Amino acid sequence: MTRFLLRRLVNYTVLVTLAASLAYLLAAASLDPRANFDDRAQRPPERVIDAQLTELNLNDKTPLLERYTTWASGVLHGDLGRTWEGDAVGAEMGRRIWVSLRLLLIGTVLGCVLGVLIGAYGAVRQYRLGDRLSTLGSFVILAVPVFVLAVLLQIGGQWINDATGIRIFEWMGEAEPGGGLGSRLQHLVLPTLTIVLAQVAVYSRYQRSMMLDVLSADFVRTALAKGLRRRTALRRHALRTALIPVTTYFAYNFGLLLLGATFTEKIFGWHGMGEWLIDSISRGDVNVVAAFDCFAAGLVLLAGLLSDVAQGVLDPRIRVAA
C-alpha cells in the first residue's frame, strides 16, 4: 500500500506541476494588467508603467517564456510573487486559505456524510415516502442556483430573527468587530448551510444510484442467504462497496468546491480565496490567479491521496494489488 501511495504521489505531483504551469501561461497570455492604468485620471508615462509591471513580473512586453521562468523559479524557492498592490502573494493567500477552508471543510464533510446517509436510506427504502421526499428535495435544491439558495437562506434567517426577537443568525462578514467565538459561529451557520444543502443534494443522488446497483449484487444476496442480518449485510457489504466510487467523486469534487464557494463568499461577505480570485481576474493579477490554481491543484492532490487511502480501507483487493 505504501509503494502504491508513493507512485500515486509522484503521478499527482507531475500533474499538479503541469496544471499550475498551464494555468500561469494561460493567465499571463490572456489577462491585461496594463489596463489598470487606463482608468486613472492622469495616466503615468509608459516607461513608469513598464518599470512597475516589470518589477511585479507582469509586463506583457517581456517574453512569456521569460516571465514563466521567473515565476517558476520563485515558486521553487517558496516565492509566489507579488500582488498588484505589491504585497507578497504567499502571505495574503495564507490568510485567505483559512477563511475559505473554515467554510469549506465543515460544509463539505457534513454535506458528504449526510448525503451518503440519505442516499443509502433512499435506496434501501426505494419508492417509499422517505425516498420520494429526499428525491424531491434534492431535485429542488439542484435546480436552484447557489446564489439564489444563499439569498433564500438569508431571508429565512431574517424571518427567524424577527419572529424570535433575537439575533440568532448573522450573515455579513466572518464576525462582528471584536467578536469572539459566538459571533463567528453566528456568521458561520448560514454560509455553511448553503454549502451543506448543495452537497447533500449531489451526494444523495450519487450514493442512491450506487447503492441500488449494489443491492442487487450476488454477494449481498449470498450474505443474506447465509443468515446474516439484513442491517449487518447492508452496512458491511452493500454500503461499504457503494462508498468506493463516492470517495473518488469526493476527491475530484473538492477542488471544484473552491470555485463554487466564490458565490457563497461574495454573498455572505467572506474575504476568502474565491472572492480573491474574482477580484484578481478583474485586475489582471496573474500571480494571484496562478497561486490560486496551484492551491486548487494541491487540494485535488491531497483529496486524491485521501481517496486512495479510503479505497484501500474499503476494498482489500486494492491493498493486495499495491
PDB file of C-alpha atoms in Angstrom, residues 7-205:
ATOM      1  CA  ARG A   7       3.587   6.043  -7.003  1.00  0.00           C
ATOM      2  CA  ARG A   8       0.332   7.940  -6.917  1.00  0.00           C
ATOM      3  CA  LEU A   9       2.041  10.827  -5.121  1.00  0.00           C
ATOM      4  CA  VAL A  10       4.644  11.075  -7.877  1.00  0.00           C
ATOM      5  CA  ASN A  11       1.964  10.968 -10.565  1.00  0.00           C
ATOM      6  CA  TYR A  12      -0.138  13.610  -8.825  1.00  0.00           C
ATOM      7  CA  THR A  13       2.905  15.843  -8.331  1.00  0.00           C
ATOM      8  CA  VAL A  14       3.645  15.758 -12.048  1.00  0.00           C
ATOM      9  CA  LEU A  15       0.008  16.535 -12.861  1.00  0.00           C
ATOM     10  CA  VAL A  16      -0.092  19.429 -10.381  1.00  0.00           C
ATOM     11  CA  THR A  17       3.098  20.859 -11.886  1.00  0.00           C
ATOM     12  CA  LEU A  18       1.665  20.676 -15.393  1.00  0.00           C
ATOM     13  CA  ALA A  19      -1.667  22.140 -14.297  1.00  0.00           C
ATOM     14  CA  ALA A  20      -0.032  25.035 -12.441  1.00  0.00           C
ATOM     15  CA  SER A  21       2.291  25.787 -15.356  1.00  0.00           C
ATOM     16  CA  LEU A  22      -0.535  25.743 -17.857  1.00  0.00           C
ATOM     17  CA  ALA A  23      -2.655  27.953 -15.598  1.00  0.00           C
ATOM     18  CA  TYR A  24       0.115  30.533 -15.336  1.00  0.00           C
ATOM     19  CA  LEU A  25       0.766  30.542 -19.089  1.00  0.00           C
ATOM     20  CA  LEU A  26      -2.925  30.967 -19.899  1.00  0.00           C
ATOM     21  CA  ALA A  27      -3.364  33.718 -17.295  1.00  0.00           C
ATOM     22  CA  ALA A  28      -0.230  35.567 -18.398  1.00  0.00           C
ATOM     23  CA  ALA A  29      -1.245  35.357 -22.053  1.00  0.00           C
ATOM     24  CA  SER A  30      -4.882  36.423 -21.619  1.00  0.00           C
ATOM     25  CA  LEU A  31      -5.009  38.863 -18.683  1.00  0.00           C
ATOM     26  CA  ASP A  32      -4.065  42.515 -19.184  1.00  0.00           C
ATOM     27  CA  PRO A  33      -2.678  44.161 -16.020  1.00  0.00           C
ATOM     28  CA  ARG A  34      -1.666  47.199 -18.089  1.00  0.00           C
ATOM     29  CA  ALA A  35      -5.357  48.084 -18.387  1.00  0.00           C
ATOM     30  CA  ASN A  36      -5.386  49.090 -14.705  1.00  0.00           C
ATOM     31  CA  PHE A  37      -3.595  52.306 -15.650  1.00  0.00           C
ATOM     32  CA  ASP A  38      -6.150  53.274 -18.317  1.00  0.00           C
ATOM     33  CA  ASP A  39      -8.826  54.319 -15.808  1.00  0.00           C
ATOM     34  CA  ARG A  40      -6.607  56.744 -13.942  1.00  0.00           C
ATOM     35  CA  ALA A  41      -7.256  60.457 -14.292  1.00  0.00           C
ATOM     36  CA  GLN A  42      -3.626  61.042 -15.212  1.00  0.00           C
ATOM     37  CA  ARG A  43      -2.078  58.027 -16.876  1.00  0.00           C
ATOM     38  CA  PRO A  44       1.583  57.608 -15.876  1.00  0.00           C
ATOM     39  CA  PRO A  45       4.252  57.712 -18.581  1.00  0.00           C
ATOM     40  CA  GLU A  46       4.766  54.468 -20.442  1.00  0.00           C
ATOM     41  CA  ARG A  47       8.255  53.946 -19.007  1.00  0.00           C
ATOM     42  CA  VAL A  48       6.874  54.237 -15.458  1.00  0.00           C
ATOM     43  CA  ILE A  49       4.174  51.682 -16.237  1.00  0.00           C
ATOM     44  CA  ASP A  50       6.726  49.323 -17.772  1.00  0.00           C
ATOM     45  CA  ALA A  51       9.004  49.639 -14.749  1.00  0.00           C
ATOM     46  CA  GLN A  52       6.210  48.897 -12.309  1.00  0.00           C
ATOM     47  CA  LEU A  53       4.908  45.932 -14.321  1.00  0.00           C
ATOM     48  CA  THR A  54       8.422  44.551 -14.760  1.00  0.00           C
ATOM     49  CA  GLU A  55       9.044  44.759 -11.014  1.00  0.00           C
ATOM     50  CA  LEU A  56       5.907  42.639 -10.443  1.00  0.00           C
ATOM     51  CA  ASN A  57       6.761  40.293 -13.358  1.00  0.00           C
ATOM     52  CA  LEU A  58       3.554  41.387 -15.128  1.00  0.00           C
ATOM     53  CA  ASN A  59       4.988  43.264 -18.114  1.00  0.00           C
ATOM     54  CA  ASP A  60       3.369  41.963 -21.280  1.00  0.00           C
ATOM     55  CA  LYS A  61       6.336  43.307 -23.273  1.00  0.00           C
ATOM     56  CA  THR A  62       8.565  40.736 -21.570  1.00  0.00           C
ATOM     57  CA  PRO A  63       8.536  37.404 -23.458  1.00  0.00           C
ATOM     58  CA  LEU A  64       6.041  34.966 -21.980  1.00  0.00           C
ATOM     59  CA  LEU A  65       8.628  32.215 -21.528  1.00  0.00           C
ATOM     60  CA  GLU A  66      10.894  34.593 -19.602  1.00  0.00           C
ATOM     61  CA  ARG A  67       8.032  35.605 -17.300  1.00  0.00           C
ATOM     62  CA  TYR A  68       7.158  31.970 -16.734  1.00  0.00           C
ATOM     63  CA  THR A  69      10.781  31.088 -15.920  1.00  0.00           C
ATOM     64  CA  THR A  70      10.926  33.907 -13.369  1.00  0.00           C
ATOM     65  CA  TRP A  71       7.646  32.802 -11.797  1.00  0.00           C
ATOM     66  CA  ALA A  72       8.546  29.092 -11.726  1.00  0.00           C
ATOM     67  CA  SER A  73      11.950  29.829 -10.211  1.00  0.00           C
ATOM     68  CA  GLY A  74      10.279  31.830  -7.455  1.00  0.00           C
ATOM     69  CA  VAL A  75       7.742  29.070  -6.770  1.00  0.00           C
ATOM     70  CA  LEU A  76      10.531  26.513  -6.381  1.00  0.00           C
ATOM     71  CA  HIS A  77      12.025  28.772  -3.695  1.00  0.00           C
ATOM     72  CA  GLY A  78       8.672  29.314  -1.965  1.00  0.00           C
ATOM     73  CA  ASP A  79       8.013  32.741  -3.506  1.00  0.00           C
ATOM     74  CA  LEU A  80       4.655  33.029  -5.286  1.00  0.00           C
ATOM     75  CA  GLY A  81       5.338  36.568  -6.465  1.00  0.00           C
ATOM     76  CA  ARG A  82       3.692  39.878  -5.648  1.00  0.00           C
ATOM     77  CA  THR A  83       0.108  41.054  -5.913  1.00  0.00           C
ATOM     78  CA  TRP A  84      -0.909  44.084  -7.931  1.00  0.00           C
ATOM     79  CA  GLU A  85      -0.583  46.179  -4.756  1.00  0.00           C
ATOM     80  CA  GLY A  86       2.975  44.882  -4.208  1.00  0.00           C
ATOM     81  CA  ASP A  87       2.151  42.583  -1.265  1.00  0.00           C
ATOM     82  CA  ALA A  88       3.511  39.058  -1.018  1.00  0.00           C
ATOM     83  CA  VAL A  89       1.069  36.608  -2.618  1.00  0.00           C
ATOM     84  CA  GLY A  90       2.027  33.844  -0.179  1.00  0.00           C
ATOM     85  CA  ALA A  91       1.248  35.901   2.913  1.00  0.00           C
ATOM     86  CA  GLU A  92      -2.124  37.063   1.617  1.00  0.00           C
ATOM     87  CA  MET A  93      -3.027  33.583   0.413  1.00  0.00           C
ATOM     88  CA  GLY A  94      -2.119  32.111   3.799  1.00  0.00           C
ATOM     89  CA  ARG A  95      -4.647  34.387   5.475  1.00  0.00           C
ATOM     90  CA  ARG A  96      -7.403  33.746   2.962  1.00  0.00           C
ATOM     91  CA  ILE A  97      -6.896  29.971   2.852  1.00  0.00           C
ATOM     92  CA  TRP A  98      -8.050  29.585   6.446  1.00  0.00           C
ATOM     93  CA  VAL A  99     -11.077  31.747   5.767  1.00  0.00           C
ATOM     94  CA  SER A 100     -12.150  29.526   2.865  1.00  0.00           C
ATOM     95  CA  LEU A 101     -11.212  26.218   4.491  1.00  0.00           C
ATOM     96  CA  ARG A 102     -13.119  27.078   7.655  1.00  0.00           C
ATOM     97  CA  LEU A 103     -16.177  27.434   5.470  1.00  0.00           C
ATOM     98  CA  LEU A 104     -15.491  24.604   3.031  1.00  0.00           C
ATOM     99  CA  LEU A 105     -14.244  21.828   5.287  1.00  0.00           C
ATOM    100  CA  ILE A 106     -17.221  21.860   7.632  1.00  0.00           C
ATOM    101  CA  GLY A 107     -19.764  22.264   4.852  1.00  0.00           C
ATOM    102  CA  THR A 108     -18.184  19.688   2.543  1.00  0.00           C
ATOM    103  CA  VAL A 109     -17.610  16.947   5.115  1.00  0.00           C
ATOM    104  CA  LEU A 110     -21.015  17.417   6.719  1.00  0.00           C
ATOM    105  CA  GLY A 111     -22.734  17.579   3.317  1.00  0.00           C
ATOM    106  CA  CYS A 112     -20.946  14.451   2.113  1.00  0.00           C
ATOM    107  CA  VAL A 113     -21.782  12.418   5.226  1.00  0.00           C
ATOM    108  CA  LEU A 114     -25.439  13.477   5.255  1.00  0.00           C
ATOM    109  CA  GLY A 115     -25.719  12.956   1.501  1.00  0.00           C
ATOM    110  CA  VAL A 116     -24.326   9.420   1.730  1.00  0.00           C
ATOM    111  CA  LEU A 117     -26.662   8.524   4.589  1.00  0.00           C
ATOM    112  CA  ILE A 118     -29.729   9.978   2.867  1.00  0.00           C
ATOM    113  CA  GLY A 119     -28.818   8.330  -0.443  1.00  0.00           C
ATOM    114  CA  ALA A 120     -28.283   4.934   1.181  1.00  0.00           C
ATOM    115  CA  TYR A 121     -31.540   5.255   3.087  1.00  0.00           C
ATOM    116  CA  GLY A 122     -33.393   6.195  -0.096  1.00  0.00           C
ATOM    117  CA  ALA A 123     -32.000   3.153  -1.919  1.00  0.00           C
ATOM    118  CA  VAL A 124     -32.966   0.761   0.867  1.00  0.00           C
ATOM    119  CA  ARG A 125     -36.445   2.334   1.082  1.00  0.00           C
ATOM    120  CA  GLN A 126     -36.823   2.699  -2.669  1.00  0.00           C
ATOM    121  CA  TYR A 127     -40.062   4.371  -3.838  1.00  0.00           C
ATOM    122  CA  ARG A 128     -41.358   4.777  -0.297  1.00  0.00           C
ATOM    123  CA  LEU A 129     -42.237   8.098   1.267  1.00  0.00           C
ATOM    124  CA  GLY A 130     -38.763   8.835   2.645  1.00  0.00           C
ATOM    125  CA  ASP A 131     -37.136   8.086  -0.716  1.00  0.00           C
ATOM    126  CA  ARG A 132     -39.609  10.233  -2.633  1.00  0.00           C
ATOM    127  CA  LEU A 133     -39.230  13.171  -0.239  1.00  0.00           C
ATOM    128  CA  SER A 134     -35.421  13.045  -0.388  1.00  0.00           C
ATOM    129  CA  THR A 135     -35.558  12.795  -4.180  1.00  0.00           C
ATOM    130  CA  LEU A 136     -37.903  15.757  -4.437  1.00  0.00           C
ATOM    131  CA  GLY A 137     -35.822  17.839  -2.046  1.00  0.00           C
ATOM    132  CA  SER A 138     -32.602  17.024  -3.905  1.00  0.00           C
ATOM    133  CA  PHE A 139     -34.022  17.948  -7.296  1.00  0.00           C
ATOM    134  CA  VAL A 140     -35.399  21.226  -5.942  1.00  0.00           C
ATOM    135  CA  ILE A 141     -32.023  22.185  -4.461  1.00  0.00           C
ATOM    136  CA  LEU A 142     -30.158  21.142  -7.607  1.00  0.00           C
ATOM    137  CA  ALA A 143     -32.493  23.299  -9.691  1.00  0.00           C
ATOM    138  CA  VAL A 144     -31.788  26.384  -7.572  1.00  0.00           C
ATOM    139  CA  PRO A 145     -28.514  28.251  -8.263  1.00  0.00           C
ATOM    140  CA  VAL A 146     -26.174  28.565  -5.301  1.00  0.00           C
ATOM    141  CA  PHE A 147     -26.508  32.338  -5.071  1.00  0.00           C
ATOM    142  CA  VAL A 148     -30.319  32.066  -5.041  1.00  0.00           C
ATOM    143  CA  LEU A 149     -30.123  29.422  -2.312  1.00  0.00           C
ATOM    144  CA  ALA A 150     -27.870  31.716  -0.286  1.00  0.00           C
ATOM    145  CA  VAL A 151     -30.286  34.642  -0.613  1.00  0.00           C
ATOM    146  CA  LEU A 152     -33.235  32.432   0.363  1.00  0.00           C
ATOM    147  CA  LEU A 153     -31.368  31.314   3.483  1.00  0.00           C
ATOM    148  CA  GLN A 154     -30.660  34.943   4.346  1.00  0.00           C
ATOM    149  CA  ILE A 155     -34.360  35.731   4.017  1.00  0.00           C
ATOM    150  CA  GLY A 156     -35.215  32.730   6.200  1.00  0.00           C
ATOM    151  CA  GLY A 157     -32.630  33.766   8.774  1.00  0.00           C
ATOM    152  CA  GLN A 158     -34.038  37.289   8.891  1.00  0.00           C
ATOM    153  CA  TRP A 159     -37.564  35.907   9.334  1.00  0.00           C
ATOM    154  CA  ILE A 160     -36.427  33.746  12.270  1.00  0.00           C
ATOM    155  CA  ASN A 161     -34.603  36.685  13.842  1.00  0.00           C
ATOM    156  CA  ASP A 162     -37.714  38.869  13.541  1.00  0.00           C
ATOM    157  CA  ALA A 163     -40.038  36.130  14.811  1.00  0.00           C
ATOM    158  CA  THR A 164     -37.951  35.374  17.890  1.00  0.00           C
ATOM    159  CA  GLY A 165     -36.738  38.894  18.543  1.00  0.00           C
ATOM    160  CA  ILE A 166     -33.202  37.522  18.922  1.00  0.00           C
ATOM    161  CA  ARG A 167     -30.283  37.889  16.513  1.00  0.00           C
ATOM    162  CA  ILE A 168     -29.759  34.158  16.079  1.00  0.00           C
ATOM    163  CA  PHE A 169     -28.301  34.391  12.583  1.00  0.00           C
ATOM    164  CA  GLU A 170     -25.760  36.850  11.201  1.00  0.00           C
ATOM    165  CA  TRP A 171     -24.512  36.651   7.637  1.00  0.00           C
ATOM    166  CA  MET A 172     -22.435  39.639   6.594  1.00  0.00           C
ATOM    167  CA  GLY A 173     -18.738  39.039   7.178  1.00  0.00           C
ATOM    168  CA  GLU A 174     -16.880  36.448   9.209  1.00  0.00           C
ATOM    169  CA  ALA A 175     -17.611  38.009  12.611  1.00  0.00           C
ATOM    170  CA  GLU A 176     -18.510  41.279  14.274  1.00  0.00           C
ATOM    171  CA  PRO A 177     -15.562  43.607  15.019  1.00  0.00           C
ATOM    172  CA  GLY A 178     -14.088  42.394  18.291  1.00  0.00           C
ATOM    173  CA  GLY A 179     -16.487  39.453  18.363  1.00  0.00           C
ATOM    174  CA  GLY A 180     -15.455  36.153  19.874  1.00  0.00           C
ATOM    175  CA  LEU A 181     -16.275  32.527  19.132  1.00  0.00           C
ATOM    176  CA  GLY A 182     -20.031  33.063  19.492  1.00  0.00           C
ATOM    177  CA  SER A 183     -20.010  35.777  16.830  1.00  0.00           C
ATOM    178  CA  ARG A 184     -18.003  33.594  14.467  1.00  0.00           C
ATOM    179  CA  LEU A 185     -20.457  30.736  14.901  1.00  0.00           C
ATOM    180  CA  GLN A 186     -23.399  33.050  14.184  1.00  0.00           C
ATOM    181  CA  HIS A 187     -21.805  34.173  10.942  1.00  0.00           C
ATOM    182  CA  LEU A 188     -20.751  30.626  10.034  1.00  0.00           C
ATOM    183  CA  VAL A 189     -24.157  28.920  10.159  1.00  0.00           C
ATOM    184  CA  LEU A 190     -25.880  30.237   7.020  1.00  0.00           C
ATOM    185  CA  PRO A 191     -22.946  30.110   4.565  1.00  0.00           C
ATOM    186  CA  THR A 192     -22.078  26.629   5.823  1.00  0.00           C
ATOM    187  CA  LEU A 193     -25.708  25.566   5.431  1.00  0.00           C
ATOM    188  CA  THR A 194     -25.619  26.810   1.831  1.00  0.00           C
ATOM    189  CA  ILE A 195     -22.714  24.500   1.036  1.00  0.00           C
ATOM    190  CA  VAL A 196     -24.170  21.605   3.047  1.00  0.00           C
ATOM    191  CA  LEU A 197     -27.513  21.667   1.215  1.00  0.00           C
ATOM    192  CA  ALA A 198     -25.845  21.807  -2.193  1.00  0.00           C
ATOM    193  CA  GLN A 199     -23.542  18.887  -1.320  1.00  0.00           C
ATOM    194  CA  VAL A 200     -26.321  16.788   0.234  1.00  0.00           C
ATOM    195  CA  ALA A 201     -28.382  17.120  -2.949  1.00  0.00           C
ATOM    196  CA  VAL A 202     -25.498  15.887  -5.115  1.00  0.00           C
ATOM    197  CA  TYR A 203     -24.142  13.107  -2.917  1.00  0.00           C
ATOM    198  CA  SER A 204     -27.561  11.713  -2.029  1.00  0.00           C
ATOM    199  CA  ARG A 205     -28.392  11.207  -5.713  1.00  0.00           C
TER     200      ARG A 205
END
